[in-house]
Amino acid sequence: VFHGRILAQRLVGQETRYEVEVKAPYRRRFPLVSREYLWVPNTCGCPPLLEGGEYLLMARRHVNHEHTLNRILLQDGGYARPWTPREARLVREAARHC
């Protein structure tokens, strides 16, 4: 889970690749750097992510069996919500309870 700002997007085959500025990581199971690529299947029912928009994103690290592909994937059932001051408050409260 992380707070990110969409910098750019590019259609690549059946997926959209978003360049994301990682503003703040939360509950991370894998390391994030300040800029990441977020991959979204075009069949995903996720809300569209707009360039310049800030979102709370719940994605997972996807590594294939050959370990030749290592990327962040927002799947169906993932979470992408526009960032608001309310989101910041909820994340801080959740972090205090962990």
PDB file of N, CA and C in Angstrom:
ATOM      1  N   VAL A   1       0.862  -1.170   0.000  1.00  0.00           N
ATOM      2  CA  VAL A   1       0.000   0.000   0.000  1.00  0.00           C
ATOM      3  C   VAL A   1       0.905   1.228   0.000  1.00  0.00           C
ATOM      4  N   PHE A   2       0.591   2.170  -0.894  1.00  0.00           N
ATOM      5  CA  PHE A   2       1.380   3.389  -0.927  1.00  0.00           C
ATOM      6  C   PHE A   2       0.586   4.550  -1.519  1.00  0.00           C
ATOM      7  N   HIS A   3       1.023   5.754  -1.196  1.00  0.00           N
ATOM      8  CA  HIS A   3       0.460   6.992  -1.729  1.00  0.00           C
ATOM      9  C   HIS A   3       1.352   7.365  -2.900  1.00  0.00           C
ATOM     10  N   GLY A   4       0.743   7.509  -4.085  1.00  0.00           N
ATOM     11  CA  GLY A   4       1.539   7.833  -5.258  1.00  0.00           C
ATOM     12  C   GLY A   4       0.871   8.857  -6.152  1.00  0.00           C
ATOM     13  N   ARG A   5       1.698   9.539  -6.942  1.00  0.00           N
ATOM     14  CA  ARG A   5       1.215  10.508  -7.923  1.00  0.00           C
ATOM     15  C   ARG A   5       1.554   9.986  -9.311  1.00  0.00           C
ATOM     16  N   ILE A   6       0.573   9.959 -10.207  1.00  0.00           N
ATOM     17  CA  ILE A   6       0.763   9.461 -11.565  1.00  0.00           C
ATOM     18  C   ILE A   6       1.506  10.517 -12.380  1.00  0.00           C
ATOM     19  N   LEU A   7       2.664  10.145 -12.926  1.00  0.00           N
ATOM     20  CA  LEU A   7       3.477  11.055 -13.722  1.00  0.00           C
ATOM     21  C   LEU A   7       3.213  10.888 -15.220  1.00  0.00           C
ATOM     22  N   ALA A   8       2.993   9.643 -15.650  1.00  0.00           N
ATOM     23  CA  ALA A   8       2.781   9.368 -17.070  1.00  0.00           C
ATOM     24  C   ALA A   8       2.116   8.004 -17.207  1.00  0.00           C
ATOM     25  N   GLN A   9       1.535   7.780 -18.374  1.00  0.00           N
ATOM     26  CA  GLN A   9       0.962   6.464 -18.652  1.00  0.00           C
ATOM     27  C   GLN A   9       1.263   6.089 -20.093  1.00  0.00           C
ATOM     28  N   ARG A  10       1.349   4.782 -20.327  1.00  0.00           N
ATOM     29  CA  ARG A  10       1.645   4.283 -21.661  1.00  0.00           C
ATOM     30  C   ARG A  10       0.953   2.951 -21.852  1.00  0.00           C
ATOM     31  N   LEU A  11       0.264   2.790 -22.962  1.00  0.00           N
ATOM     32  CA  LEU A  11      -0.384   1.531 -23.301  1.00  0.00           C
ATOM     33  C   LEU A  11       0.678   0.589 -23.866  1.00  0.00           C
ATOM     34  N   VAL A  12       0.807  -0.598 -23.257  1.00  0.00           N
ATOM     35  CA  VAL A  12       1.788  -1.595 -23.690  1.00  0.00           C
ATOM     36  C   VAL A  12       1.045  -2.918 -23.844  1.00  0.00           C
ATOM     37  N   GLY A  13       0.718  -3.284 -25.069  1.00  0.00           N
ATOM     38  CA  GLY A  13      -0.028  -4.525 -25.308  1.00  0.00           C
ATOM     39  C   GLY A  13      -1.386  -4.475 -24.638  1.00  0.00           C
ATOM     40  N   GLN A  14      -1.654  -5.450 -23.801  1.00  0.00           N
ATOM     41  CA  GLN A  14      -2.935  -5.557 -23.098  1.00  0.00           C
ATOM     42  C   GLN A  14      -2.893  -4.928 -21.713  1.00  0.00           C
ATOM     43  N   GLU A  15      -1.889  -4.117 -21.447  1.00  0.00           N
ATOM     44  CA  GLU A  15      -1.730  -3.491 -20.136  1.00  0.00           C
ATOM     45  C   GLU A  15      -1.434  -2.003 -20.291  1.00  0.00           C
ATOM     46  N   THR A  16      -1.650  -1.274 -19.207  1.00  0.00           N
ATOM     47  CA  THR A  16      -1.241   0.121 -19.141  1.00  0.00           C
ATOM     48  C   THR A  16      -0.140   0.216 -18.102  1.00  0.00           C
ATOM     49  N   ARG A  17       0.946   0.882 -18.475  1.00  0.00           N
ATOM     50  CA  ARG A  17       2.066   1.086 -17.556  1.00  0.00           C
ATOM     51  C   ARG A  17       2.028   2.534 -17.095  1.00  0.00           C
ATOM     52  N   TYR A  18       1.942   2.716 -15.775  1.00  0.00           N
ATOM     53  CA  TYR A  18       1.936   4.046 -15.182  1.00  0.00           C
ATOM     54  C   TYR A  18       3.282   4.298 -14.526  1.00  0.00           C
ATOM     55  N   GLU A  19       3.841   5.474 -14.778  1.00  0.00           N
ATOM     56  CA  GLU A  19       5.019   5.900 -14.036  1.00  0.00           C
ATOM     57  C   GLU A  19       4.499   6.638 -12.817  1.00  0.00           C
ATOM     58  N   VAL A  20       4.911   6.201 -11.636  1.00  0.00           N
ATOM     59  CA  VAL A  20       4.355   6.712 -10.388  1.00  0.00           C
ATOM     60  C   VAL A  20       5.465   7.257  -9.494  1.00  0.00           C
ATOM     61  N   GLU A  21       5.232   8.444  -8.961  1.00  0.00           N
ATOM     62  CA  GLU A  21       6.105   8.979  -7.920  1.00  0.00           C
ATOM     63  C   GLU A  21       5.565   8.460  -6.593  1.00  0.00           C
ATOM     64  N   VAL A  22       6.373   7.713  -5.869  1.00  0.00           N
ATOM     65  CA  VAL A  22       5.963   7.171  -4.575  1.00  0.00           C
ATOM     66  C   VAL A  22       6.110   8.278  -3.543  1.00  0.00           C
ATOM     67  N   LYS A  23       4.975   8.758  -3.033  1.00  0.00           N
ATOM     68  CA  LYS A  23       4.979   9.853  -2.054  1.00  0.00           C
ATOM     69  C   LYS A  23       5.225   9.313  -0.641  1.00  0.00           C
ATOM     70  N   ALA A  24       4.569   8.199  -0.312  1.00  0.00           N
ATOM     71  CA  ALA A  24       4.737   7.600   1.016  1.00  0.00           C
ATOM     72  C   ALA A  24       4.339   6.132   0.951  1.00  0.00           C
ATOM     73  N   PRO A  25       5.237   5.223   1.318  1.00  0.00           N
ATOM     74  CA  PRO A  25       4.880   3.800   1.375  1.00  0.00           C
ATOM     75  C   PRO A  25       4.271   3.463   2.738  1.00  0.00           C
ATOM     76  N   TYR A  26       3.300   2.575   2.731  1.00  0.00           N
ATOM     77  CA  TYR A  26       2.669   2.075   3.955  1.00  0.00           C
ATOM     78  C   TYR A  26       2.576   0.561   3.828  1.00  0.00           C
ATOM     79  N   ARG A  27       2.628  -0.126   4.928  1.00  0.00           N
ATOM     80  CA  ARG A  27       2.441  -1.581   4.929  1.00  0.00           C
ATOM     81  C   ARG A  27       3.071  -2.244   3.718  1.00  0.00           C
ATOM     82  N   ARG A  28       4.343  -2.120   3.596  1.00  0.00           N
ATOM     83  CA  ARG A  28       4.997  -2.668   2.416  1.00  0.00           C
ATOM     84  C   ARG A  28       5.595  -4.037   2.702  1.00  0.00           C
ATOM     85  N   ARG A  29       5.418  -4.909   1.754  1.00  0.00           N
ATOM     86  CA  ARG A  29       6.000  -6.246   1.839  1.00  0.00           C
ATOM     87  C   ARG A  29       7.216  -6.362   0.934  1.00  0.00           C
ATOM     88  N   PHE A  30       7.455  -5.296   0.166  1.00  0.00           N
ATOM     89  CA  PHE A  30       8.607  -5.258  -0.718  1.00  0.00           C
ATOM     90  C   PHE A  30       9.083  -3.807  -0.784  1.00  0.00           C
ATOM     91  N   PRO A  31      10.369  -3.600  -1.061  1.00  0.00           N
ATOM     92  CA  PRO A  31      10.895  -2.232  -1.072  1.00  0.00           C
ATOM     93  C   PRO A  31      10.390  -1.453  -2.282  1.00  0.00           C
ATOM     94  N   LEU A  32      10.184  -0.168  -2.088  1.00  0.00           N
ATOM     95  CA  LEU A  32       9.790   0.739  -3.163  1.00  0.00           C
ATOM     96  C   LEU A  32      10.840   1.837  -3.272  1.00  0.00           C
ATOM     97  N   VAL A  33      11.064   2.314  -4.481  1.00  0.00           N
ATOM     98  CA  VAL A  33      11.950   3.450  -4.684  1.00  0.00           C
ATOM     99  C   VAL A  33      11.081   4.667  -4.986  1.00  0.00           C
ATOM    100  N   SER A  34      11.681   5.824  -5.156  1.00  0.00           N
ATOM    101  CA  SER A  34      10.898   7.053  -5.302  1.00  0.00           C
ATOM    102  C   SER A  34      10.062   7.093  -6.582  1.00  0.00           C
ATOM    103  N   ARG A  35      10.483   6.370  -7.604  1.00  0.00           N
ATOM    104  CA  ARG A  35       9.695   6.259  -8.837  1.00  0.00           C
ATOM    105  C   ARG A  35       9.584   4.792  -9.201  1.00  0.00           C
ATOM    106  N   GLU A  36       8.375   4.376  -9.494  1.00  0.00           N
ATOM    107  CA  GLU A  36       8.103   2.980  -9.842  1.00  0.00           C
ATOM    108  C   GLU A  36       7.201   2.950 -11.066  1.00  0.00           C
ATOM    109  N   TYR A  37       7.186   1.804 -11.732  1.00  0.00           N
ATOM    110  CA  TYR A  37       6.193   1.547 -12.765  1.00  0.00           C
ATOM    111  C   TYR A  37       5.115   0.672 -12.157  1.00  0.00           C
ATOM    112  N   LEU A  38       3.877   1.045 -12.376  1.00  0.00           N
ATOM    113  CA  LEU A  38       2.721   0.287 -11.919  1.00  0.00           C
ATOM    114  C   LEU A  38       2.013  -0.240 -13.155  1.00  0.00           C
ATOM    115  N   TRP A  39       1.820  -1.547 -13.229  1.00  0.00           N
ATOM    116  CA  TRP A  39       1.189  -2.181 -14.385  1.00  0.00           C
ATOM    117  C   TRP A  39      -0.255  -2.522 -14.050  1.00  0.00           C
ATOM    118  N   VAL A  40      -1.160  -2.219 -14.982  1.00  0.00           N
ATOM    119  CA  VAL A  40      -2.589  -2.492 -14.787  1.00  0.00           C
ATOM    120  C   VAL A  40      -3.118  -3.183 -16.034  1.00  0.00           C
ATOM    121  N   PRO A  41      -3.691  -4.392 -15.899  1.00  0.00           N
ATOM    122  CA  PRO A  41      -4.300  -5.046 -17.064  1.00  0.00           C
ATOM    123  C   PRO A  41      -5.461  -4.189 -17.586  1.00  0.00           C
ATOM    124  N   ASN A  42      -5.599  -4.100 -18.894  1.00  0.00           N
ATOM    125  CA  ASN A  42      -6.663  -3.286 -19.465  1.00  0.00           C
ATOM    126  C   ASN A  42      -8.043  -3.860 -19.180  1.00  0.00           C
ATOM    127  N   THR A  43      -8.098  -5.090 -18.694  1.00  0.00           N
ATOM    128  CA  THR A  43      -9.368  -5.709 -18.326  1.00  0.00           C
ATOM    129  C   THR A  43      -9.735  -5.432 -16.875  1.00  0.00           C
ATOM    130  N   CYS A  44      -8.848  -4.756 -16.147  1.00  0.00           N
ATOM    131  CA  CYS A  44      -9.073  -4.473 -14.724  1.00  0.00           C
ATOM    132  C   CYS A  44     -10.260  -3.529 -14.566  1.00  0.00           C
ATOM    133  N   GLY A  45     -11.089  -3.787 -13.578  1.00  0.00           N
ATOM    134  CA  GLY A  45     -12.217  -2.911 -13.286  1.00  0.00           C
ATOM    135  C   GLY A  45     -11.817  -1.740 -12.403  1.00  0.00           C
ATOM    136  N   CYS A  46     -10.527  -1.475 -12.315  1.00  0.00           N
ATOM    137  CA  CYS A  46     -10.018  -0.386 -11.474  1.00  0.00           C
ATOM    138  C   CYS A  46     -10.447   0.963 -12.048  1.00  0.00           C
ATOM    139  N   PRO A  47     -10.564   1.967 -11.202  1.00  0.00           N
ATOM    140  CA  PRO A  47     -10.870   3.295 -11.743  1.00  0.00           C
ATOM    141  C   PRO A  47      -9.693   3.782 -12.587  1.00  0.00           C
ATOM    142  N   PRO A  48      -9.968   4.597 -13.614  1.00  0.00           N
ATOM    143  CA  PRO A  48      -8.850   5.118 -14.417  1.00  0.00           C
ATOM    144  C   PRO A  48      -7.961   6.018 -13.572  1.00  0.00           C
ATOM    145  N   LEU A  49      -6.668   5.875 -13.744  1.00  0.00           N
ATOM    146  CA  LEU A  49      -5.703   6.693 -13.019  1.00  0.00           C
ATOM    147  C   LEU A  49      -5.293   7.833 -13.941  1.00  0.00           C
ATOM    148  N   LEU A  50      -5.457   9.049 -13.483  1.00  0.00           N
ATOM    149  CA  LEU A  50      -5.213  10.224 -14.310  1.00  0.00           C
ATOM    150  C   LEU A  50      -3.836  10.806 -14.043  1.00  0.00           C
ATOM    151  N   GLU A  51      -3.156  11.241 -15.109  1.00  0.00           N
ATOM    152  CA  GLU A  51      -1.853  11.879 -14.950  1.00  0.00           C
ATOM    153  C   GLU A  51      -1.994  13.097 -14.048  1.00  0.00           C
ATOM    154  N   GLY A  52      -1.084  13.229 -13.101  1.00  0.00           N
ATOM    155  CA  GLY A  52      -1.122  14.332 -12.146  1.00  0.00           C
ATOM    156  C   GLY A  52      -1.959  14.022 -10.917  1.00  0.00           C
ATOM    157  N   GLY A  53      -2.770  12.969 -10.973  1.00  0.00           N
ATOM    158  CA  GLY A  53      -3.612  12.598  -9.840  1.00  0.00           C
ATOM    159  C   GLY A  53      -2.829  11.861  -8.775  1.00  0.00           C
ATOM    160  N   GLU A  54      -3.283  11.992  -7.534  1.00  0.00           N
ATOM    161  CA  GLU A  54      -2.665  11.268  -6.421  1.00  0.00           C
ATOM    162  C   GLU A  54      -3.653  10.228  -5.923  1.00  0.00           C
ATOM    163  N   TYR A  55      -3.123   9.040  -5.599  1.00  0.00           N
ATOM    164  CA  TYR A  55      -3.965   7.911  -5.240  1.00  0.00           C
ATOM    165  C   TYR A  55      -3.367   7.136  -4.070  1.00  0.00           C
ATOM    166  N   LEU A  56      -4.232   6.445  -3.364  1.00  0.00           N
ATOM    167  CA  LEU A  56      -3.821   5.425  -2.414  1.00  0.00           C
ATOM    168  C   LEU A  56      -3.927   4.121  -3.195  1.00  0.00           C
ATOM    169  N   LEU A  57      -2.822   3.398  -3.333  1.00  0.00           N
ATOM    170  CA  LEU A  57      -2.758   2.217  -4.190  1.00  0.00           C
ATOM    171  C   LEU A  57      -2.375   0.980  -3.390  1.00  0.00           C
ATOM    172  N   MET A  58      -3.111  -0.083  -3.593  1.00  0.00           N
ATOM    173  CA  MET A  58      -2.773  -1.370  -2.987  1.00  0.00           C
ATOM    174  C   MET A  58      -2.456  -2.322  -4.136  1.00  0.00           C
ATOM    175  N   ALA A  59      -1.193  -2.586  -4.316  1.00  0.00           N
ATOM    176  CA  ALA A  59      -0.735  -3.421  -5.419  1.00  0.00           C
ATOM    177  C   ALA A  59       0.135  -4.537  -4.857  1.00  0.00           C
ATOM    178  N   ARG A  60       0.534  -5.445  -5.716  1.00  0.00           N
ATOM    179  CA  ARG A  60       1.406  -6.533  -5.270  1.00  0.00           C
ATOM    180  C   ARG A  60       2.591  -6.660  -6.196  1.00  0.00           C
ATOM    181  N   ARG A  61       3.633  -7.228  -5.683  1.00  0.00           N
ATOM    182  CA  ARG A  61       4.831  -7.498  -6.482  1.00  0.00           C
ATOM    183  C   ARG A  61       4.564  -8.780  -7.260  1.00  0.00           C
ATOM    184  N   HIS A  62       4.787  -8.749  -8.555  1.00  0.00           N
ATOM    185  CA  HIS A  62       4.598  -9.931  -9.402  1.00  0.00           C
ATOM    186  C   HIS A  62       5.952 -10.359  -9.948  1.00  0.00           C
ATOM    187  N   VAL A  63       6.354 -11.578  -9.630  1.00  0.00           N
ATOM    188  CA  VAL A  63       7.597 -12.159 -10.144  1.00  0.00           C
ATOM    189  C   VAL A  63       7.218 -13.462 -10.828  1.00  0.00           C
ATOM    190  N   ASN A  64       7.627 -13.631 -12.093  1.00  0.00           N
ATOM    191  CA  ASN A  64       7.276 -14.869 -12.791  1.00  0.00           C
ATOM    192  C   ASN A  64       8.163 -16.028 -12.321  1.00  0.00           C
ATOM    193  N   HIS A  65       7.832 -17.235 -12.767  1.00  0.00           N
ATOM    194  CA  HIS A  65       8.547 -18.431 -12.301  1.00  0.00           C
ATOM    195  C   HIS A  65      10.020 -18.425 -12.693  1.00  0.00           C
ATOM    196  N   GLU A  66      10.348 -17.803 -13.820  1.00  0.00           N
ATOM    197  CA  GLU A  66      11.740 -17.757 -14.272  1.00  0.00           C
ATOM    198  C   GLU A  66      12.518 -16.630 -13.603  1.00  0.00           C
ATOM    199  N   HIS A  67      11.835 -15.804 -12.813  1.00  0.00           N
ATOM    200  CA  HIS A  67      12.442 -14.641 -12.155  1.00  0.00           C
ATOM    201  C   HIS A  67      13.043 -13.652 -13.162  1.00  0.00           C
ATOM    202  N   THR A  68      12.432 -13.581 -14.344  1.00  0.00           N
ATOM    203  CA  THR A  68      12.877 -12.624 -15.357  1.00  0.00           C
ATOM    204  C   THR A  68      11.959 -11.408 -15.398  1.00  0.00           C
ATOM    205  N   LEU A  69      10.853 -11.472 -14.689  1.00  0.00           N
ATOM    206  CA  LEU A  69       9.885 -10.379 -14.674  1.00  0.00           C
ATOM    207  C   LEU A  69       9.588 -10.046 -13.222  1.00  0.00           C
ATOM    208  N   ASN A  70       9.850  -8.805 -12.835  1.00  0.00           N
ATOM    209  CA  ASN A  70       9.648  -8.367 -11.466  1.00  0.00           C
ATOM    210  C   ASN A  70       9.027  -6.979 -11.543  1.00  0.00           C
ATOM    211  N   ARG A  71       7.745  -6.887 -11.226  1.00  0.00           N
ATOM    212  CA  ARG A  71       7.064  -5.612 -11.377  1.00  0.00           C
ATOM    213  C   ARG A  71       5.939  -5.458 -10.377  1.00  0.00           C
ATOM    214  N   ILE A  72       5.419  -4.241 -10.269  1.00  0.00           N
ATOM    215  CA  ILE A  72       4.304  -3.952  -9.372  1.00  0.00           C
ATOM    216  C   ILE A  72       3.028  -4.011 -10.202  1.00  0.00           C
ATOM    217  N   LEU A  73       2.068  -4.787  -9.730  1.00  0.00           N
ATOM    218  CA  LEU A  73       0.856  -5.052 -10.486  1.00  0.00           C
ATOM    219  C   LEU A  73      -0.375  -4.673  -9.671  1.00  0.00           C
ATOM    220  N   LEU A  74      -1.259  -3.905 -10.290  1.00  0.00           N
ATOM    221  CA  LEU A  74      -2.557  -3.586  -9.697  1.00  0.00           C
ATOM    222  C   LEU A  74      -3.567  -4.456 -10.415  1.00  0.00           C
ATOM    223  N   GLN A  75      -4.048  -5.480  -9.738  1.00  0.00           N
ATOM    224  CA  GLN A  75      -4.944  -6.455 -10.332  1.00  0.00           C
ATOM    225  C   GLN A  75      -6.402  -6.114 -10.061  1.00  0.00           C
ATOM    226  N   ASP A  76      -7.287  -6.869 -10.715  1.00  0.00           N
ATOM    227  CA  ASP A  76      -8.686  -6.822 -10.314  1.00  0.00           C
ATOM    228  C   ASP A  76      -8.720  -7.181  -8.841  1.00  0.00           C
ATOM    229  N   GLY A  77      -9.483  -6.493  -8.081  1.00  0.00           N
ATOM    230  CA  GLY A  77      -9.513  -6.734  -6.645  1.00  0.00           C
ATOM    231  C   GLY A  77      -8.468  -5.913  -5.915  1.00  0.00           C
ATOM    232  N   GLY A  78      -7.573  -5.246  -6.661  1.00  0.00           N
ATOM    233  CA  GLY A  78      -6.615  -4.330  -6.049  1.00  0.00           C
ATOM    234  C   GLY A  78      -7.367  -3.076  -5.618  1.00  0.00           C
ATOM    235  N   TYR A  79      -6.651  -2.130  -5.090  1.00  0.00           N
ATOM    236  CA  TYR A  79      -7.287  -0.940  -4.535  1.00  0.00           C
ATOM    237  C   TYR A  79      -6.618   0.289  -5.104  1.00  0.00           C
ATOM    238  N   ALA A  80      -7.407   1.173  -5.683  1.00  0.00           N
ATOM    239  CA  ALA A  80      -6.905   2.449  -6.186  1.00  0.00           C
ATOM    240  C   ALA A  80      -7.967   3.483  -5.874  1.00  0.00           C
ATOM    241  N   ARG A  81      -7.644   4.383  -4.987  1.00  0.00           N
ATOM    242  CA  ARG A  81      -8.611   5.392  -4.561  1.00  0.00           C
ATOM    243  C   ARG A  81      -7.961   6.766  -4.595  1.00  0.00           C
ATOM    244  N   PRO A  82      -8.670   7.784  -5.095  1.00  0.00           N
ATOM    245  CA  PRO A  82      -8.084   9.126  -5.093  1.00  0.00           C
ATOM    246  C   PRO A  82      -7.639   9.522  -3.684  1.00  0.00           C
ATOM    247  N   TRP A  83      -6.473  10.162  -3.613  1.00  0.00           N
ATOM    248  CA  TRP A  83      -5.894  10.584  -2.332  1.00  0.00           C
ATOM    249  C   TRP A  83      -6.621  11.823  -1.837  1.00  0.00           C
ATOM    250  N   THR A  84      -7.031  11.798  -0.578  1.00  0.00           N
ATOM    251  CA  THR A  84      -7.679  12.940   0.061  1.00  0.00           C
ATOM    252  C   THR A  84      -7.110  13.084   1.463  1.00  0.00           C
ATOM    253  N   PRO A  85      -7.342  14.213   2.121  1.00  0.00           N
ATOM    254  CA  PRO A  85      -6.901  14.338   3.513  1.00  0.00           C
ATOM    255  C   PRO A  85      -7.496  13.229   4.386  1.00  0.00           C
ATOM    256  N   ARG A  86      -8.702  12.781   4.062  1.00  0.00           N
ATOM    257  CA  ARG A  86      -9.323  11.676   4.811  1.00  0.00           C
ATOM    258  C   ARG A  86      -8.469  10.410   4.695  1.00  0.00           C
ATOM    259  N   GLU A  87      -7.946  10.135   3.495  1.00  0.00           N
ATOM    260  CA  GLU A  87      -7.093   8.961   3.297  1.00  0.00           C
ATOM    261  C   GLU A  87      -5.854   9.058   4.176  1.00  0.00           C
ATOM    262  N   ALA A  88      -5.253  10.235   4.258  1.00  0.00           N
ATOM    263  CA  ALA A  88      -4.058  10.421   5.085  1.00  0.00           C
ATOM    264  C   ALA A  88      -4.378  10.110   6.540  1.00  0.00           C
ATOM    265  N   ARG A  89      -5.519  10.573   7.017  1.00  0.00           N
ATOM    266  CA  ARG A  89      -5.915  10.333   8.406  1.00  0.00           C
ATOM    267  C   ARG A  89      -6.146   8.840   8.649  1.00  0.00           C
ATOM    268  N   LEU A  90      -6.816   8.150   7.722  1.00  0.00           N
ATOM    269  CA  LEU A  90      -7.082   6.720   7.881  1.00  0.00           C
ATOM    270  C   LEU A  90      -5.780   5.914   7.901  1.00  0.00           C
ATOM    271  N   VAL A  91      -4.846   6.271   7.036  1.00  0.00           N
ATOM    272  CA  VAL A  91      -3.570   5.550   6.982  1.00  0.00           C
ATOM    273  C   VAL A  91      -2.799   5.754   8.282  1.00  0.00           C
ATOM    274  N   ARG A  92      -2.769   6.981   8.792  1.00  0.00           N
ATOM    275  CA  ARG A  92      -2.061   7.239  10.066  1.00  0.00           C
ATOM    276  C   ARG A  92      -2.692   6.432  11.191  1.00  0.00           C
ATOM    277  N   GLU A  93      -4.029   6.390  11.250  1.00  0.00           N
ATOM    278  CA  GLU A  93      -4.706   5.635  12.309  1.00  0.00           C
ATOM    279  C   GLU A  93      -4.414   4.141  12.196  1.00  0.00           C
ATOM    280  N   ALA A  94      -4.427   3.619  10.989  1.00  0.00           N
ATOM    281  CA  ALA A  94      -4.145   2.196  10.788  1.00  0.00           C
ATOM    282  C   ALA A  94      -2.720   1.877  11.205  1.00  0.00           C
ATOM    283  N   ALA A  95      -1.777   2.767  10.904  1.00  0.00           N
ATOM    284  CA  ALA A  95      -0.377   2.542  11.253  1.00  0.00           C
ATOM    285  C   ALA A  95      -0.190   2.514  12.778  1.00  0.00           C
ATOM    286  N   ARG A  96      -0.954   3.313  13.487  1.00  0.00           N
ATOM    287  CA  ARG A  96      -0.844   3.337  14.949  1.00  0.00           C
ATOM    288  C   ARG A  96      -1.340   2.040  15.581  1.00  0.00           C
ATOM    289  N   HIS A  97      -2.271   1.358  14.932  1.00  0.00           N
ATOM    290  CA  HIS A  97      -2.863   0.146  15.485  1.00  0.00           C
ATOM    291  C   HIS A  97      -2.081  -1.112  15.122  1.00  0.00           C
ATOM    292  N   CYS A  98      -1.031  -0.984  14.322  1.00  0.00           N
ATOM    293  CA  CYS A  98      -0.250  -2.174  13.911  1.00  0.00           C
ATOM    294  C   CYS A  98       0.868  -2.451  14.884  1.00  0.00           C
TER     295      CYS A  98
END
